[in-house]
Coordinates of N, CA, C and O in Angstrom, one line a residue:
M135 N 130.3 -122.0 4.8 CA 129.6 -120.9 3.9 C 129.7 -121.5 2.3 O 130.5 -121.8 2.0
Q136 N 128.6 -121.2 1.8 CA 128.7 -121.5 0.3 C 129.4 -120.6 -0.4 O 129.7 -119.4 -0.2
P137 N 130.2 -121.0 -1.6 CA 130.8 -120.5 -2.4 C 130.1 -119.1 -3.0 O 130.7 -117.9 -2.9
G138 N 129.0 -118.9 -3.3 CA 128.3 -117.8 -3.8 C 128.1 -117.0 -2.7 O 128.1 -115.4 -2.7
M139 N 127.9 -117.3 -1.4 CA 127.8 -116.3 -0.3 C 129.0 -115.9 0.2 O 129.2 -114.5 0.5
R140 N 130.0 -116.7 0.0 CA 131.5 -116.3 0.3 C 131.9 -115.0 -0.6 O 132.5 -114.2 -0.1
N141 N 131.4 -115.1 -1.9 CA 132.0 -114.2 -3.0 C 131.2 -112.8 -2.5 O 131.7 -111.9 -2.8
R142 N 129.9 -113.1 -2.2 CA 129.1 -111.9 -1.9 C 129.8 -111.3 -0.9 O 129.7 -110.1 -0.5
F143 N 130.0 -112.0 0.3 CA 130.7 -111.4 1.6 C 132.1 -110.5 1.2 O 132.3 -109.5 1.7
R144 N 132.7 -111.2 0.4 CA 134.1 -110.5 -0.1 C 133.8 -109.3 -0.7 O 134.5 -108.3 -0.6
I145 N 132.7 -109.3 -1.7 CA 132.8 -108.0 -2.4 C 131.8 -107.0 -1.3 O 132.4 -105.7 -1.6
A146 N 131.2 -107.6 -0.5 CA 130.5 -106.5 0.3 C 131.5 -105.9 1.4 O 131.4 -104.6 1.5
V147 N 132.6 -106.6 1.5 CA 133.7 -106.0 2.4 C 134.6 -105.2 1.7 O 134.8 -103.9 2.2
L148 N 134.7 -105.1 0.3 CA 135.5 -104.4 -0.3 C 134.4 -103.0 -0.6 O 135.1 -102.0 -0.6
I149 N 133.2 -103.2 -0.8 CA 132.0 -102.0 -1.3 C 132.0 -101.2 0.3 O 131.5 -100.2 0.2
Y150 N 132.2 -101.9 1.6 CA 131.9 -101.3 2.8 C 132.4 -100.0 2.9 O 131.5 -99.1 3.2
S151 N 133.7 -99.8 2.5 CA 134.5 -98.4 3.0 C 133.8 -97.5 2.0 O 133.8 -96.2 2.2
M152 N 133.7 -97.8 0.7 CA 133.1 -96.7 -0.2 C 131.6 -96.3 0.2 O 131.3 -95.1 0.2
T153 N 130.7 -97.3 0.7 CA 129.3 -96.9 0.9 C 129.5 -96.2 2.2 O 128.7 -95.2 2.6
N154 N 130.4 -96.5 3.2 CA 130.5 -95.7 4.4 C 130.9 -94.3 4.1 O 130.4 -93.2 4.6
A155 N 131.8 -94.1 3.1 CA 132.2 -92.8 2.8 C 131.3 -92.0 2.3 O 131.1 -90.7 2.6
V156 N 130.4 -92.5 1.4 CA 129.5 -91.7 0.7 C 128.3 -91.5 1.7 O 127.7 -90.4 1.8
I157 N 127.8 -92.3 2.6 CA 126.8 -92.2 3.7 C 127.5 -90.9 4.7 O 126.6 -90.1 5.1
F158 N 128.7 -91.1 5.1 CA 129.2 -90.0 5.8 C 129.2 -88.7 5.2 O 128.9 -87.5 5.8
G159 N 129.7 -88.8 4.1 CA 129.7 -87.3 3.3 C 128.3 -86.7 3.2 O 128.3 -85.5 3.3
A160 N 127.2 -87.6 2.9 CA 125.9 -86.9 2.8 C 125.5 -86.5 4.1 O 125.1 -85.6 4.3
G161 N 125.9 -87.2 5.3 CA 125.4 -86.7 6.5 C 126.3 -85.6 7.1 O 125.6 -84.7 7.4
I162 N 127.5 -85.5 6.8 CA 128.2 -84.5 7.1 C 127.7 -83.1 6.5 O 127.8 -82.1 7.1
I163 N 127.4 -83.2 5.1 CA 127.0 -82.1 4.5 C 125.7 -81.6 4.8 O 125.3 -80.3 4.9
T164 N 124.8 -82.6 5.4 CA 123.6 -82.2 6.0 C 123.8 -81.5 7.4 O 123.2 -80.4 7.4
V165 N 124.4 -82.0 8.1 CA 124.9 -81.4 9.4 C 125.3 -79.9 9.2 O 125.0 -79.1 9.9
L166 N 126.2 -79.6 8.3 CA 126.9 -78.6 8.1 C 126.0 -77.4 7.3 O 126.3 -76.3 7.4
N167 N 125.1 -77.9 6.6 CA 124.4 -77.0 5.7 C 123.0 -76.6 6.7 O 122.4 -75.5 6.2
V168 N 122.4 -77.2 7.5 CA 121.4 -77.0 8.3 C 121.9 -76.3 9.5 O 122.5 -76.8 10.3
S169 N 121.3 -75.1 9.6 CA 121.9 -74.3 10.7 C 121.4 -74.8 12.1 O 122.3 -74.5 12.9
A170 N 120.3 -75.4 12.1 CA 119.8 -76.0 13.4 C 120.7 -77.0 13.9 O 121.0 -77.3 15.0
L171 N 121.3 -77.7 13.1 CA 122.2 -79.0 13.2 C 123.6 -78.6 13.3 O 124.1 -79.0 14.3
R172 N 123.7 -77.6 12.6 CA 125.2 -77.1 12.6 C 125.4 -76.4 14.2 O 126.5 -76.4 14.7
A173 N 124.4 -75.7 14.9 CA 124.6 -75.1 16.1 C 125.0 -76.3 17.4 O 125.7 -76.0 18.2
N174 N 124.5 -77.5 16.9 CA 124.8 -78.6 17.9 C 125.8 -79.8 17.1 O 125.4 -80.8 17.3
A175 N 126.6 -79.2 16.4 CA 127.3 -80.3 15.5 C 128.3 -81.2 16.4 O 128.6 -82.2 15.9
F176 N 128.6 -80.7 17.5 CA 129.3 -81.4 18.5 C 128.6 -82.6 19.0 O 129.3 -83.8 19.3
V177 N 127.3 -82.6 18.9 CA 126.5 -84.0 19.1 C 126.2 -84.6 17.6 O 126.1 -85.8 17.6
W178 N 125.9 -83.9 16.5 CA 125.5 -84.6 15.5 C 126.6 -85.0 14.5 O 126.4 -86.2 13.9
I179 N 127.8 -84.8 14.5 CA 128.8 -85.1 13.9 C 129.2 -86.6 14.5 O 129.3 -87.8 13.6
P180 N 129.2 -87.0 15.6 CA 129.5 -88.2 16.2 C 128.3 -89.2 15.8 O 128.5 -90.5 15.4
V181 N 127.1 -88.5 15.8 CA 125.8 -89.5 15.3 C 126.0 -89.8 13.8 O 125.8 -91.1 13.6
V182 N 126.4 -88.8 13.0 CA 126.7 -89.2 11.6 C 127.8 -90.3 11.4 O 127.6 -91.1 10.7
V183 N 128.8 -90.2 12.2 CA 130.1 -91.1 12.1 C 129.4 -92.6 12.5 O 129.6 -93.4 11.9
I184 N 128.7 -92.6 13.8 CA 128.3 -93.8 14.1 C 127.0 -94.6 13.1 O 127.2 -95.7 12.8
A185 N 126.4 -93.7 12.7 CA 125.2 -94.2 11.6 C 125.8 -94.5 10.4 O 125.3 -95.8 9.7
S186 N 126.8 -93.8 9.9 CA 127.4 -94.3 8.6 C 128.0 -95.6 8.9 O 128.2 -96.4 8.1
L187 N 128.7 -95.9 10.0 CA 129.4 -97.2 10.2 C 128.4 -98.3 10.2 O 128.6 -99.4 9.7
I188 N 127.4 -98.0 10.9 CA 126.3 -99.0 10.9 C 125.5 -99.2 9.5 O 125.2 -100.5 9.2
L189 N 125.1 -98.1 8.8 CA 124.1 -98.3 7.8 C 125.0 -98.9 6.4 O 124.4 -99.2 5.6
A190 N 126.4 -98.6 6.5 CA 127.1 -99.0 5.3 C 127.1 -100.6 5.2 O 127.2 -101.0 4.0
A191 N 127.0 -101.3 6.3 CA 126.9 -102.7 5.9 C 125.8 -103.2 5.3 O 126.1 -104.1 4.3
P192 N 124.7 -102.9 5.6 CA 123.5 -103.3 4.8 C 123.4 -102.9 3.5 O 123.0 -103.5 2.6
F193 N 124.0 -101.6 3.1 CA 123.8 -101.2 1.8 C 125.1 -102.0 1.0 O 124.8 -102.1 -0.1
A194 N 126.3 -102.1 1.6 CA 127.2 -103.1 1.0 C 126.6 -104.3 0.4 O 126.9 -104.9 -0.4
W195 N 125.8 -104.9 1.4 CA 125.3 -106.4 1.3 C 124.4 -106.3 0.2 O 124.3 -107.3 -0.7
L196 N 123.7 -105.2 -0.1 CA 122.6 -105.1 -1.2 C 123.1 -104.8 -2.5 O 122.9 -105.2 -3.5
I197 N 124.4 -104.1 -2.3 CA 125.0 -103.6 -3.6 C 125.9 -104.9 -4.1 O 126.0 -105.0 -5.4
A198 N 126.5 -105.7 -3.4 CA 127.5 -106.8 -3.9 C 126.8 -107.7 -4.8 O 127.7 -107.9 -5.6
P199 N 125.6 -108.0 -4.9 CA 125.2 -109.0 -6.1 C 125.0 -108.4 -7.3 O 125.4 -109.0 -8.3
R200 N 124.9 -107.1 -7.2 CA 124.9 -106.3 -8.6 C 126.1 -106.3 -9.3 O 126.2 -106.3 -10.2
M201 N 127.2 -106.0 -8.4 CA 128.6 -105.9 -8.9 C 128.9 -107.4 -9.2 O 129.7 -107.5 -10.3
Q202 N 128.7 -108.4 -8.5 CA 128.9 -109.8 -9.0 C 128.3 -110.1 -10.5 O 128.8 -110.8 -11.1
A203 N 127.1 -109.5 -10.5 CA 126.4 -110.0 -11.6 C 126.9 -109.4 -12.9 O 127.0 -110.1 -14.1
R204 N 127.2 -108.1 -12.6 CA 128.0 -107.4 -13.8 C 129.3 -108.3 -14.2 O 129.6 -108.4 -15.3
Y205 N 130.3 -108.6 -13.2 CA 131.4 -109.5 -13.5 C 131.0 -110.7 -14.0 O 131.5 -111.1 -15.3
D206 N 129.9 -111.3 -13.6 CA 129.8 -112.8 -14.3 C 129.2 -112.5 -15.7 O 129.3 -113.5 -16.5
R207 N 128.2 -111.6 -15.8 CA 127.8 -111.3 -17.3 C 129.0 -111.1 -18.3 O 128.7 -111.6 -19.4
R208 N 130.0 -110.2 -17.8 CA 130.8 -109.7 -18.7 C 131.7 -110.9 -19.1 O 132.1 -111.1 -20.3
H209 N 132.0 -111.9 -18.1 CA 132.9 -113.1 -18.5 C 132.1 -114.2 -19.3 O 132.6 -114.8 -20.2
F210 N 130.8 -114.3 -19.0 CA 129.8 -115.0 -19.8 C 130.0 -114.7 -21.2 O 129.9 -115.7 -22.1
D211 N 129.6 -113.5 -21.4 CA 129.5 -112.9 -22.8 C 130.8 -113.2 -23.6 O 130.9 -113.4 -24.8
Q212 N 132.1 -113.3 -23.0 CA 133.2 -113.4 -23.6 C 133.4 -114.9 -24.1 O 134.1 -114.9 -24.8
K213 N 132.9 -115.7 -23.3 CA 133.1 -117.2 -23.5 C 132.2 -117.8 -24.4 O 132.3 -118.7 -25.2
M214 N 131.1 -117.0 -24.8 CA 130.2 -117.2 -25.9 C 130.8 -117.0 -27.2 O 131.1 -116.2 -27.5
P215 N 130.4 -117.9 -28.2 CA 130.9 -117.8 -29.5 C 130.3 -116.8 -30.3 O 129.1 -116.4 -30.1

């Protein structure tokens, strides 16, 4: 694995839990606020849990380069005279 890809993977792993929490929170709020979904919450809540676990990985992978670019830009600016 290349160093750049390894760093992106590490950052994505760190971001995964946060993106999972945000997606889960949005999904659970939707389930609890829509009365049609609330009636079958015993079905929809597990769907939200599984969907958030699956969808968090690609979102974390897409966010990781932006976090790395912010870090690189900040350190590059400090090294310049």
